[in-house]
Structures are given as structure tokens and as C-alpha cells.
Tab-separated table of C-alpha atoms in Angstrom:
chain	number	residue	atom	x	y	z
A	131	UNK	CA	22.556	7.269	22.967
A	132	UNK	CA	22.454	5.398	26.003
A	133	UNK	CA	21.922	2.166	24.327
A	134	UNK	CA	25.051	2.909	21.715
A	135	UNK	CA	26.045	-0.422	22.228
A	136	UNK	CA	23.575	-2.786	20.936
A	137	UNK	CA	23.676	-3.154	17.231
A	138	UNK	CA	20.833	-4.421	14.558
A	139	UNK	CA	21.183	-7.471	13.862
A	140	UNK	CA	20.462	-8.014	9.545
A	141	UNK	CA	17.085	-8.655	9.460
A	142	UNK	CA	15.825	-5.188	11.037
A	143	UNK	CA	18.191	-3.622	8.277
A	144	UNK	CA	16.865	-5.850	5.818
A	145	UNK	CA	13.379	-5.206	6.763
A	146	UNK	CA	13.838	-0.970	7.312
A	147	UNK	CA	15.668	-1.679	3.137
A	148	UNK	CA	12.785	-3.552	1.369
A	149	UNK	CA	10.442	-0.548	2.614
A	150	UNK	CA	12.169	1.985	0.118
A	151	UNK	CA	10.540	3.243	-2.733
A	152	UNK	CA	12.980	1.440	-5.631
A	153	UNK	CA	15.340	5.075	-6.017
A	154	UNK	CA	15.922	4.879	-2.712
A	155	UNK	CA	17.130	1.677	-2.500
A	156	UNK	CA	19.502	1.536	-5.358
A	157	UNK	CA	20.732	5.029	-4.060
A	158	UNK	CA	20.958	3.399	-0.520
A	159	UNK	CA	22.414	0.483	-1.301
A	160	UNK	CA	26.019	2.270	-2.423
A	161	UNK	CA	26.155	3.281	1.078
A	162	UNK	CA	28.291	0.194	2.243
A	163	UNK	CA	29.374	-3.073	1.005
A	164	UNK	CA	27.052	-4.843	3.889
A	165	UNK	CA	23.796	-3.131	3.142
A	166	UNK	CA	25.023	-3.923	-0.719
A	167	UNK	CA	24.884	-7.546	-0.127
A	168	UNK	CA	22.082	-7.422	2.153
A	169	UNK	CA	19.885	-5.763	-0.924
A	170	UNK	CA	22.008	-8.257	-3.188
A	171	UNK	CA	20.476	-11.310	-2.310
A	172	UNK	CA	17.972	-13.431	-3.088
A	173	UNK	CA	15.311	-13.506	0.023
A	174	UNK	CA	15.455	-9.663	-0.197
A	175	UNK	CA	14.495	-9.663	-3.587
A	176	UNK	CA	10.856	-11.563	-2.161
A	177	UNK	CA	10.608	-9.612	0.613
A	178	UNK	CA	10.531	-6.392	-1.524
A	179	UNK	CA	8.036	-7.535	-3.858
A	180	UNK	CA	6.578	-9.160	-1.309
A	181	UNK	CA	5.896	-5.868	0.929
A	182	UNK	CA	5.093	-3.640	-2.221
A	183	UNK	CA	1.883	-5.967	-2.851
A	184	UNK	CA	0.516	-3.996	-0.487
A	185	UNK	CA	1.596	-0.503	-1.363
A	186	UNK	CA	0.182	0.238	-4.943
A	187	UNK	CA	0.592	3.834	-6.253
A	188	UNK	CA	-0.969	5.174	-8.988
A	189	UNK	CA	0.353	6.963	-11.855
A	190	UNK	CA	-1.703	9.471	-13.555
A	191	UNK	CA	-1.068	10.846	-16.916
A	192	UNK	CA	-2.779	14.294	-18.752
A	193	UNK	CA	-1.914	14.977	-22.544
A	194	UNK	CA	-3.443	17.898	-24.351
A	195	UNK	CA	-4.650	15.741	-26.996
A	196	UNK	CA	-5.189	12.275	-27.562
A	197	UNK	CA	-2.972	10.605	-29.888
A	198	UNK	CA	-5.433	7.250	-29.846
A	199	UNK	CA	-8.089	6.255	-28.296
A	200	UNK	CA	-8.850	3.021	-28.966
A	201	UNK	CA	-7.873	0.857	-25.880
A	202	UNK	CA	-6.027	-2.188	-26.052
A	203	UNK	CA	-5.940	-4.334	-23.307
A	204	UNK	CA	-3.755	-7.195	-22.915
A	205	UNK	CA	-4.279	-10.095	-20.892
A	206	UNK	CA	-3.681	-14.140	-21.030
A	207	UNK	CA	-0.976	-13.448	-23.688
A	208	UNK	CA	-3.469	-12.149	-26.265
A	209	UNK	CA	-4.449	-8.499	-27.390
A	210	UNK	CA	-7.930	-7.472	-27.524
A	211	UNK	CA	-9.887	-5.164	-28.933
A	212	UNK	CA	-13.526	-3.536	-28.962
A	213	UNK	CA	-14.827	-3.723	-32.251
A	214	UNK	CA	-16.632	0.070	-33.329
A	215	UNK	CA	-20.464	-1.873	-32.728
A	216	UNK	CA	-19.418	-3.132	-29.926
A	217	UNK	CA	-20.575	-6.266	-31.166
A	218	UNK	CA	-17.973	-8.578	-29.757
A	219	UNK	CA	-13.997	-8.614	-28.553
A	220	UNK	CA	-11.397	-8.718	-31.429
A	221	UNK	CA	-8.239	-11.083	-29.956
A	222	UNK	CA	-5.269	-12.026	-31.107
A	223	UNK	CA	-3.563	-15.151	-29.648
A	224	UNK	CA	0.148	-13.254	-29.802
A	225	UNK	CA	1.332	-17.551	-28.909
A	226	UNK	CA	-0.258	-19.354	-31.367
A	227	UNK	CA	-0.511	-15.988	-33.537
A	228	UNK	CA	-4.335	-16.141	-34.483
A	229	UNK	CA	-7.552	-14.186	-34.507
A	230	UNK	CA	-10.473	-14.871	-32.811
A	231	UNK	CA	-13.401	-13.032	-31.599
A	232	UNK	CA	-15.925	-12.327	-27.557
A	233	UNK	CA	-18.719	-12.727	-27.018
A	234	UNK	CA	-19.976	-9.368	-24.738
A	235	UNK	CA	-21.709	-10.703	-21.481
A	236	UNK	CA	-25.739	-11.619	-23.030
A	237	UNK	CA	-27.575	-9.953	-20.550
A	238	UNK	CA	-25.916	-6.214	-21.337
A	239	UNK	CA	-28.157	-6.019	-24.280
A	240	UNK	CA	-26.256	-3.475	-26.214
A	241	UNK	CA	-25.535	-3.270	-30.184
A	242	UNK	CA	-26.478	-0.572	-31.525
A	243	UNK	CA	-29.284	2.277	-30.943
A	244	UNK	CA	-29.208	1.192	-26.903
A	245	UNK	CA	-27.385	4.601	-25.863
A	246	UNK	CA	-25.150	2.852	-23.749
A	247	UNK	CA	-21.492	3.025	-24.303
A	248	UNK	CA	-19.128	-0.162	-23.327
A	249	UNK	CA	-15.237	0.188	-22.568
A	250	UNK	CA	-12.625	-2.861	-22.046
A	251	UNK	CA	-10.483	-2.332	-19.740
A	252	UNK	CA	-8.543	-4.918	-17.662
A	253	UNK	CA	-9.342	-6.094	-14.099
A	254	UNK	CA	-6.962	-8.175	-11.559
A	255	UNK	CA	-5.554	-9.928	-14.937
A	256	UNK	CA	-8.975	-10.423	-16.041
A	257	UNK	CA	-10.577	-9.042	-19.381
A	258	UNK	CA	-13.493	-6.375	-17.582
A	259	UNK	CA	-15.850	-4.484	-19.904
A	260	UNK	CA	-17.629	-1.629	-18.608
A	261	UNK	CA	-21.420	-0.318	-19.914
A	262	UNK	CA	-22.502	3.061	-18.425
A	263	UNK	CA	-25.586	4.224	-19.333
A	264	UNK	CA	-27.251	7.723	-18.195
A	265	UNK	CA	-27.667	6.663	-14.641
A	266	UNK	CA	-25.645	3.068	-14.448
A	267	UNK	CA	-21.992	2.205	-14.531
A	268	UNK	CA	-22.297	-1.890	-14.686
A	269	UNK	CA	-18.995	-3.921	-14.635
A	270	UNK	CA	-18.184	-6.974	-15.767
A	271	UNK	CA	-15.329	-9.467	-15.874
A	272	UNK	CA	-14.771	-12.619	-18.171
A	273	UNK	CA	-14.493	-14.757	-15.151
A	274	UNK	CA	-13.814	-17.544	-17.483
A	275	UNK	CA	-11.688	-17.043	-20.158
A	276	UNK	CA	-11.530	-20.166	-22.362
A	277	UNK	CA	-16.176	-20.524	-21.990
A	278	UNK	CA	-15.905	-17.080	-22.186
A	279	UNK	CA	-18.462	-16.498	-18.905
A	280	UNK	CA	-19.213	-13.243	-18.300
A	281	UNK	CA	-19.983	-12.091	-14.017
A	282	UNK	CA	-21.582	-9.212	-13.445
A	283	UNK	CA	-19.294	-8.016	-10.117
A	284	UNK	CA	-20.428	-4.400	-9.776
A	285	UNK	CA	-23.319	-1.921	-10.428
A	286	UNK	CA	-22.876	1.199	-9.600
A	287	UNK	CA	-25.319	4.323	-9.616
A	288	UNK	CA	-24.023	7.166	-11.319
A	289	UNK	CA	-26.845	9.999	-9.594
A	290	UNK	CA	-23.900	11.220	-8.020
A	291	UNK	CA	-22.122	12.637	-10.382
A	292	UNK	CA	-25.066	12.732	-12.608
A	293	UNK	CA	-23.903	16.719	-14.563
A	294	UNK	CA	-20.742	14.714	-15.664
A	295	UNK	CA	-22.291	11.242	-17.345
A	296	UNK	CA	-21.954	12.311	-20.561
A	297	UNK	CA	-18.324	12.852	-21.027
A	298	UNK	CA	-16.549	10.477	-18.963
A	299	UNK	CA	-14.997	7.114	-19.498
A	300	UNK	CA	-13.269	4.472	-17.656
A	301	UNK	CA	-9.392	4.817	-17.784
A	302	UNK	CA	-8.612	2.355	-15.404
A	303	UNK	CA	-9.534	0.135	-12.290
A	304	UNK	CA	-8.812	-2.505	-9.530
A	305	UNK	CA	-10.189	-3.975	-6.765
A	306	UNK	CA	-10.483	-0.760	-4.660
A	307	UNK	CA	-11.046	1.390	-7.502
A	308	UNK	CA	-12.612	2.446	-10.374
A	309	UNK	CA	-10.711	5.684	-12.015
A	310	UNK	CA	-12.797	7.642	-14.206
A	311	UNK	CA	-11.726	10.683	-16.250
A	312	UNK	CA	-14.414	13.695	-18.819
A	313	UNK	CA	-12.223	16.112	-20.338
A	314	UNK	CA	-11.828	18.610	-17.462
A	315	UNK	CA	-11.402	16.663	-14.628
A	316	UNK	CA	-10.424	12.563	-13.577
A	317	UNK	CA	-12.550	11.270	-10.878
A	318	UNK	CA	-12.206	8.234	-8.461
A	319	UNK	CA	-14.792	5.526	-7.612
A	320	UNK	CA	-14.271	3.229	-4.071
A	321	UNK	CA	-15.833	0.529	-4.010
A	322	UNK	CA	-15.532	-0.313	-0.608
A	323	UNK	CA	-16.765	3.622	0.509
A	324	UNK	CA	-18.996	3.097	-2.290
A	325	UNK	CA	-17.951	7.372	-2.449
A	326	UNK	CA	-16.753	9.626	-5.776
A	327	UNK	CA	-13.851	11.623	-5.042
A	328	UNK	CA	-12.313	14.512	-7.980
A	329	UNK	CA	-8.659	13.868	-8.021
A	330	UNK	CA	-7.758	15.806	-10.570
A	331	UNK	CA	-9.634	18.941	-12.401
A	332	UNK	CA	-8.154	21.613	-14.306
A	333	UNK	CA	-7.918	25.020	-12.868
A	334	UNK	CA	-7.340	27.204	-15.724
A	335	UNK	CA	-10.144	27.760	-18.806
A	336	UNK	CA	-7.814	26.068	-21.174
A	337	UNK	CA	-10.032	25.114	-24.172
A	338	UNK	CA	-8.160	22.349	-25.274
A	339	UNK	CA	-10.185	18.815	-23.925
A	340	UNK	CA	-7.578	16.982	-21.690
A	341	UNK	CA	-6.584	13.544	-21.982
A	342	UNK	CA	-6.263	11.365	-19.099
A	343	UNK	CA	-4.924	7.979	-18.044
A	344	UNK	CA	-3.987	6.178	-14.874
A	345	UNK	CA	-2.463	2.986	-14.059
A	346	UNK	CA	-2.087	1.224	-10.355
A	347	UNK	CA	1.540	0.141	-10.077
A	348	UNK	CA	4.175	-1.133	-7.595
A	349	UNK	CA	7.576	-1.315	-7.228
A	350	UNK	CA	9.179	-4.825	-8.409
A	351	UNK	CA	13.335	-5.466	-7.889
A	352	UNK	CA	14.226	-8.159	-10.514
A	353	UNK	CA	18.344	-9.612	-10.560
A	354	UNK	CA	19.662	-9.482	-13.553
A	355	UNK	CA	22.215	-12.463	-13.109
B	61	UNK	CA	-11.627	-14.499	29.709
B	62	UNK	CA	-10.460	-13.523	32.783
B	63	UNK	CA	-10.429	-9.200	32.656
B	64	UNK	CA	-8.730	-8.880	36.278
B	65	UNK	CA	-5.301	-10.871	35.972
B	66	UNK	CA	-2.093	-8.785	35.576
B	67	UNK	CA	1.589	-9.607	34.821
B	68	UNK	CA	4.229	-8.047	36.636
B	69	UNK	CA	7.130	-6.954	34.347
B	70	UNK	CA	10.673	-6.222	35.304
B	71	UNK	CA	12.685	-4.481	33.029
B	72	UNK	CA	16.411	-3.711	32.510
B	73	UNK	CA	16.558	-0.868	35.837
B	74	UNK	CA	15.137	-3.126	37.539
B	75	UNK	CA	12.306	-1.697	37.664
B	76	UNK	CA	8.238	-3.456	37.646
B	77	UNK	CA	5.184	-2.649	35.826
B	78	UNK	CA	2.203	-4.090	36.196
B	79	UNK	CA	-0.289	-4.717	33.301
B	80	UNK	CA	-3.250	-6.586	32.467
B	81	UNK	CA	-2.807	-9.219	31.057
B	82	UNK	CA	-4.928	-9.120	28.227
B	83	UNK	CA	-2.256	-6.027	27.166
B	84	UNK	CA	0.186	-8.188	28.089
B	85	UNK	CA	0.038	-10.767	25.541
B	86	UNK	CA	0.350	-8.354	22.432
B	87	UNK	CA	3.939	-9.206	22.458
B	88	UNK	CA	3.969	-12.607	20.955
B	89	UNK	CA	7.270	-13.310	23.311
B	90	UNK	CA	5.284	-12.632	26.787
B	91	UNK	CA	2.121	-14.647	25.429
B	92	UNK	CA	4.620	-17.730	24.508
B	93	UNK	CA	6.653	-16.668	27.876
B	94	UNK	CA	2.981	-16.794	30.245
B	95	UNK	CA	2.134	-20.008	27.378
B	96	UNK	CA	4.615	-21.750	28.778
B	97	UNK	CA	4.122	-20.705	32.125
B	98	UNK	CA	7.059	-18.955	33.306
B	99	UNK	CA	5.520	-16.212	34.064
B	100	UNK	CA	4.252	-16.596	37.586
B	101	UNK	CA	6.218	-13.919	39.261
B	102	UNK	CA	7.584	-12.427	36.390
B	103	UNK	CA	8.533	-11.576	33.103
B	104	UNK	CA	11.984	-10.320	33.083
B	105	UNK	CA	12.513	-7.905	29.769
B	106	UNK	CA	16.636	-7.386	30.636
B	107	UNK	CA	16.860	-5.408	27.484
B	108	UNK	CA	14.288	-2.910	27.360
B	109	UNK	CA	14.610	0.339	29.562
B	110	UNK	CA	11.648	1.463	31.411
B	111	UNK	CA	11.580	4.759	29.103
B	112	UNK	CA	10.748	2.232	26.024
B	113	UNK	CA	8.532	-0.688	28.226
B	114	UNK	CA	6.085	2.419	29.653
B	115	UNK	CA	6.253	3.402	25.898
B	116	UNK	CA	5.621	0.018	24.365
B	117	UNK	CA	2.590	-0.893	27.175
B	118	UNK	CA	1.034	2.314	26.145
B	119	UNK	CA	0.293	1.713	22.482
B	120	UNK	CA	-0.183	-1.958	23.324
B	121	UNK	CA	-3.117	-0.696	26.063
B	122	UNK	CA	-4.758	1.368	22.745
B	123	UNK	CA	-4.643	-1.070	20.931
B	124	UNK	CA	-6.073	-3.038	23.419
B	125	UNK	CA	-9.130	-0.158	24.403
B	126	UNK	CA	-9.857	0.419	20.643
B	127	UNK	CA	-12.994	-1.748	20.326
B	128	UNK	CA	-11.463	-3.991	16.385
B	129	UNK	CA	-14.023	-2.800	14.915
B	130	UNK	CA	-15.137	-1.548	10.947
B	131	UNK	CA	-16.113	1.961	12.768
B	132	UNK	CA	-14.153	5.014	11.132
B	133	UNK	CA	-13.583	6.849	13.839
B	134	UNK	CA	-12.368	4.283	16.211
B	135	UNK	CA	-10.202	3.188	12.906
B	136	UNK	CA	-8.957	6.726	12.700
B	137	UNK	CA	-8.528	7.800	16.063
B	138	UNK	CA	-6.229	4.756	15.479
B	139	UNK	CA	-4.293	6.113	13.105
B	140	UNK	CA	-3.574	9.445	14.405
B	141	UNK	CA	-2.244	7.394	17.751
B	142	UNK	CA	-0.116	5.677	15.730
B	143	UNK	CA	1.203	8.693	13.723
B	144	UNK	CA	2.188	10.721	17.288
B	145	UNK	CA	3.636	7.636	18.334
B	146	UNK	CA	6.141	7.389	15.640
B	147	UNK	CA	6.972	10.821	16.278
B	148	UNK	CA	9.957	10.329	18.203
B	149	UNK	CA	13.766	11.326	17.882
B	150	UNK	CA	15.712	8.904	16.756
B	151	UNK	CA	17.496	7.375	19.763
B	152	UNK	CA	14.290	6.907	21.065
B	153	UNK	CA	12.659	4.743	17.943
B	154	UNK	CA	16.132	3.181	17.550
B	155	UNK	CA	15.370	1.953	21.116
B	156	UNK	CA	12.279	1.009	20.406
B	157	UNK	CA	13.135	-1.206	17.401
B	158	UNK	CA	15.468	-3.246	19.089
B	159	UNK	CA	12.394	-3.705	22.101
B	160	UNK	CA	9.943	-4.832	19.581
B	161	UNK	CA	12.489	-6.843	17.625
B	162	UNK	CA	12.878	-8.484	21.108
B	163	UNK	CA	9.336	-8.466	22.137
B	164	UNK	CA	7.626	-9.520	18.855
B	165	UNK	CA	4.767	-7.256	18.335
B	166	UNK	CA	4.408	-7.464	14.282
B	167	UNK	CA	1.964	-4.645	13.956
B	168	UNK	CA	4.001	-1.762	15.536
B	169	UNK	CA	7.797	-3.166	14.157
B	170	UNK	CA	6.281	-2.714	10.870
B	171	UNK	CA	5.233	0.863	11.334
B	172	UNK	CA	8.740	1.691	12.799
B	173	UNK	CA	10.101	-0.131	9.769
B	174	UNK	CA	8.039	2.450	7.328
B	175	UNK	CA	9.163	5.485	9.087
B	176	UNK	CA	12.511	4.542	9.741
B	177	UNK	CA	12.310	4.552	5.544
B	178	UNK	CA	10.432	7.423	5.606
B	179	UNK	CA	13.273	9.034	7.303
B	180	UNK	CA	15.705	7.371	4.869
B	181	UNK	CA	14.219	8.532	1.571
B	182	UNK	CA	13.578	11.993	3.204
B	183	UNK	CA	9.567	12.287	3.709
B	184	UNK	CA	6.119	10.743	4.284
B	185	UNK	CA	3.170	11.588	1.892
B	186	UNK	CA	1.987	14.207	4.214
B	187	UNK	CA	5.324	16.105	4.551
B	188	UNK	CA	5.883	16.007	0.965
B	189	UNK	CA	4.049	18.828	-0.273
B	190	UNK	CA	6.395	20.870	3.210
B	191	UNK	CA	9.529	19.541	1.834
B	192	UNK	CA	8.715	20.108	-1.771
B	193	UNK	CA	9.875	23.955	-0.349
B	194	UNK	CA	11.533	23.836	2.346
B	195	UNK	CA	14.978	21.615	1.453
B	196	UNK	CA	14.946	20.193	4.932
B	197	UNK	CA	14.178	16.586	3.095
B	198	UNK	CA	18.044	17.147	2.764
B	199	UNK	CA	19.079	16.634	5.712
B	200	UNK	CA	16.770	14.079	7.345
B	201	UNK	CA	17.300	12.511	4.693
B	202	UNK	CA	21.064	12.179	5.437
B	203	UNK	CA	21.099	11.971	9.214
B	204	UNK	CA	17.983	8.909	8.605
B	205	UNK	CA	20.906	7.027	6.277
B	206	UNK	CA	24.070	7.363	8.640
B	207	UNK	CA	22.356	7.140	11.928
B	208	UNK	CA	21.161	3.613	10.229
B	209	UNK	CA	24.414	3.233	8.674
B	210	UNK	CA	25.781	3.109	12.719
B	211	UNK	CA	23.598	0.862	14.015
B	212	UNK	CA	24.382	-1.429	11.167
B	213	UNK	CA	27.833	-1.581	12.120
B	214	UNK	CA	30.385	-2.480	14.769
B	215	UNK	CA	32.623	0.271	15.242
């Protein structure tokens, strides 16, 4: 190498190490004292967590059967359940140790007999409900937690996936996507392109309905000191 | 904006490169030099070899020429260009990092840092499938780490 006489400044090493997945990072830290020290510094932690924000990954879990189909959503230091009748959301505030209820969006016009299914999820740290009718999927977000103000953030046509609608339910969502699962497949809806894609499907003729869950995650490091 | 204005870059080997100003201001270092009026005759870039400089200019040109639109085809084209661009041998890649760091081209730096990181972790998402069968990633991982190690130390 003709430029063997030049060396990387620490800044370059830091930038490269900060782009490693966590497992590789921990392994690479053991290479030498310089790298260990660089990657143990507080400023490195900040850089790493900042960069990893841009690279959200997806964790998909497939199990044979469901043990618990009730979804609990944890936001704002409280646990949230959807009531069976879809009348309201039950809230347990963990810091005050008190129970209360949050009303669903009025415009949703649900309740028994409307034929709509309603699911409780999280969206960007906020409470969200997704309503699925035969042709539409409406996504609401609780913008103002204190006042109970819901906003309709997305209204998605289900025409493209018509045949699957009766069996699907949303499992996770983020700013760019919504994941839905049926008994044999996982679908992803991309908000920006307004397109659907099949992410995973069961190939063999399994008779057992499968249970899916999907979460977006990103690597974050903390110092234990 | 005058597109006809050209800038002369003189590199480490004394070779000169004539480039359009719109292309030359992609690297922040050169942009600042032009702003400060240090670019009347030619800009000396003593840290950059001609091989690397022509690669950098090629990259800047491509990114300037590609319209900054949301058009899918243009974006995909740029992506595949970048993908091929970093498919270089390790020596070139490390020289590129030094040049980029000096010239301060953030976008390209990001790309190359990620490429080296992928070498250390041993795989890119595209290769992952193949790597599972071929055990080559152990080797590539090892080479990536060792090369970076030697680059980080004065022996």
C-alpha cells in the first residue's frame, strides 16, 4: 500500500465502530486498548445511539399458538387494555397506582354490532387504535393524552388485500409502515408508497394457525457505571 | 449561478484536474477555500493521490448531475452507483476515507464508514444469504478488523 505512512485519526475509528451492530461492537472492543478506550467513552455512546436511530431493524417472532391474545400497550407510564365491548380503553397508571378509562374516538362509531374490529397499539410512544372494517383500515393516534384528543392519521383502503381482510389484524406500526398478520402470513403496508407487501408466509400446509408478533427495534448502548 | 466556471485542483502527484465549480464545491473543504478566495489559480490537495481524486470527482459529478428529485429511477440509479463505488479493495477504501475526511464530503464518508463496518461485522444484508452457505465471512471479518487495526496505530 502506497499510503502506508498515513494513519487514521481517532475520529475515523470512532465513526466506523459506531456503525457496527452491538454484538460485533463488543467483540471488536477487545481487539486493542485504543479501541476499547474509544468505544467506552461517553461521547461514543451518544454517537452510537444517534446513528442507530437511523437504522431501525425488525424483529419478527413466529410461534405455534397464542398464549395470550389480549394486547397490552405501555405508554406514558401506564398500562392500557381494550375492553371486550370496544367501549373504552382501560388504563392503569403505574405511578399513581390508579385506574381510569379513555374513551375511543367518537367518529369511530363503534360498539357492538358495527362489524368493525378495533385493535390497540402504540405509535411513536403514543396510544393508537386501528379500526378494521371490510374495506377500510382507520388509524387513530391519541395526540393529546391528557385531554383524550384523537387524530385520524391514516385511512387505508383494503381493496388490494380483499381476500385476506377477515383474518388479518395489525401487530405493530411505525412512522413508515404497518404490520399485519393473518393466520398464514405477515403483511407490511408502507405508508409513503401506499403499497402492500407480503413479508412472510407459511409454505407448508400447516394446519395450526400461527401466531405472529413484530416489533421495530434499534440497538442502544448504556454505560453501567 | 454560472455553470461555465471551472476550478483547477492540483493533487499530491502534481497532476491537475479541471472541474466545473458546481462539482468542485461538493466537498466542503473546497467550497470553503473558494469562499475565502483561496482558489484563484489552483487548489492544492497535497493529501490526495490522482487515483483517489479522480474517483472522488467521479462521485461528485454523478451526484451533481443526478437531479435531486423523488423520482424512483434516479434514486435507484444513484444507489447502485454508490454500491459499485464502494466495491473497492481495502487499500483504496482506506485511502478514500483519508481523502474524504480531508475534503469533508459527509455523504460519501457515511457510506464508506458503513462499508468498513460491514467488513468488520463480516457481511452486508445483500451478502448475508450467501454468507450463510459459504463460510467466507469469517475471513472477510478477520481481514477487516486487522486492516483497521493497523490503520489506527503507528507501528
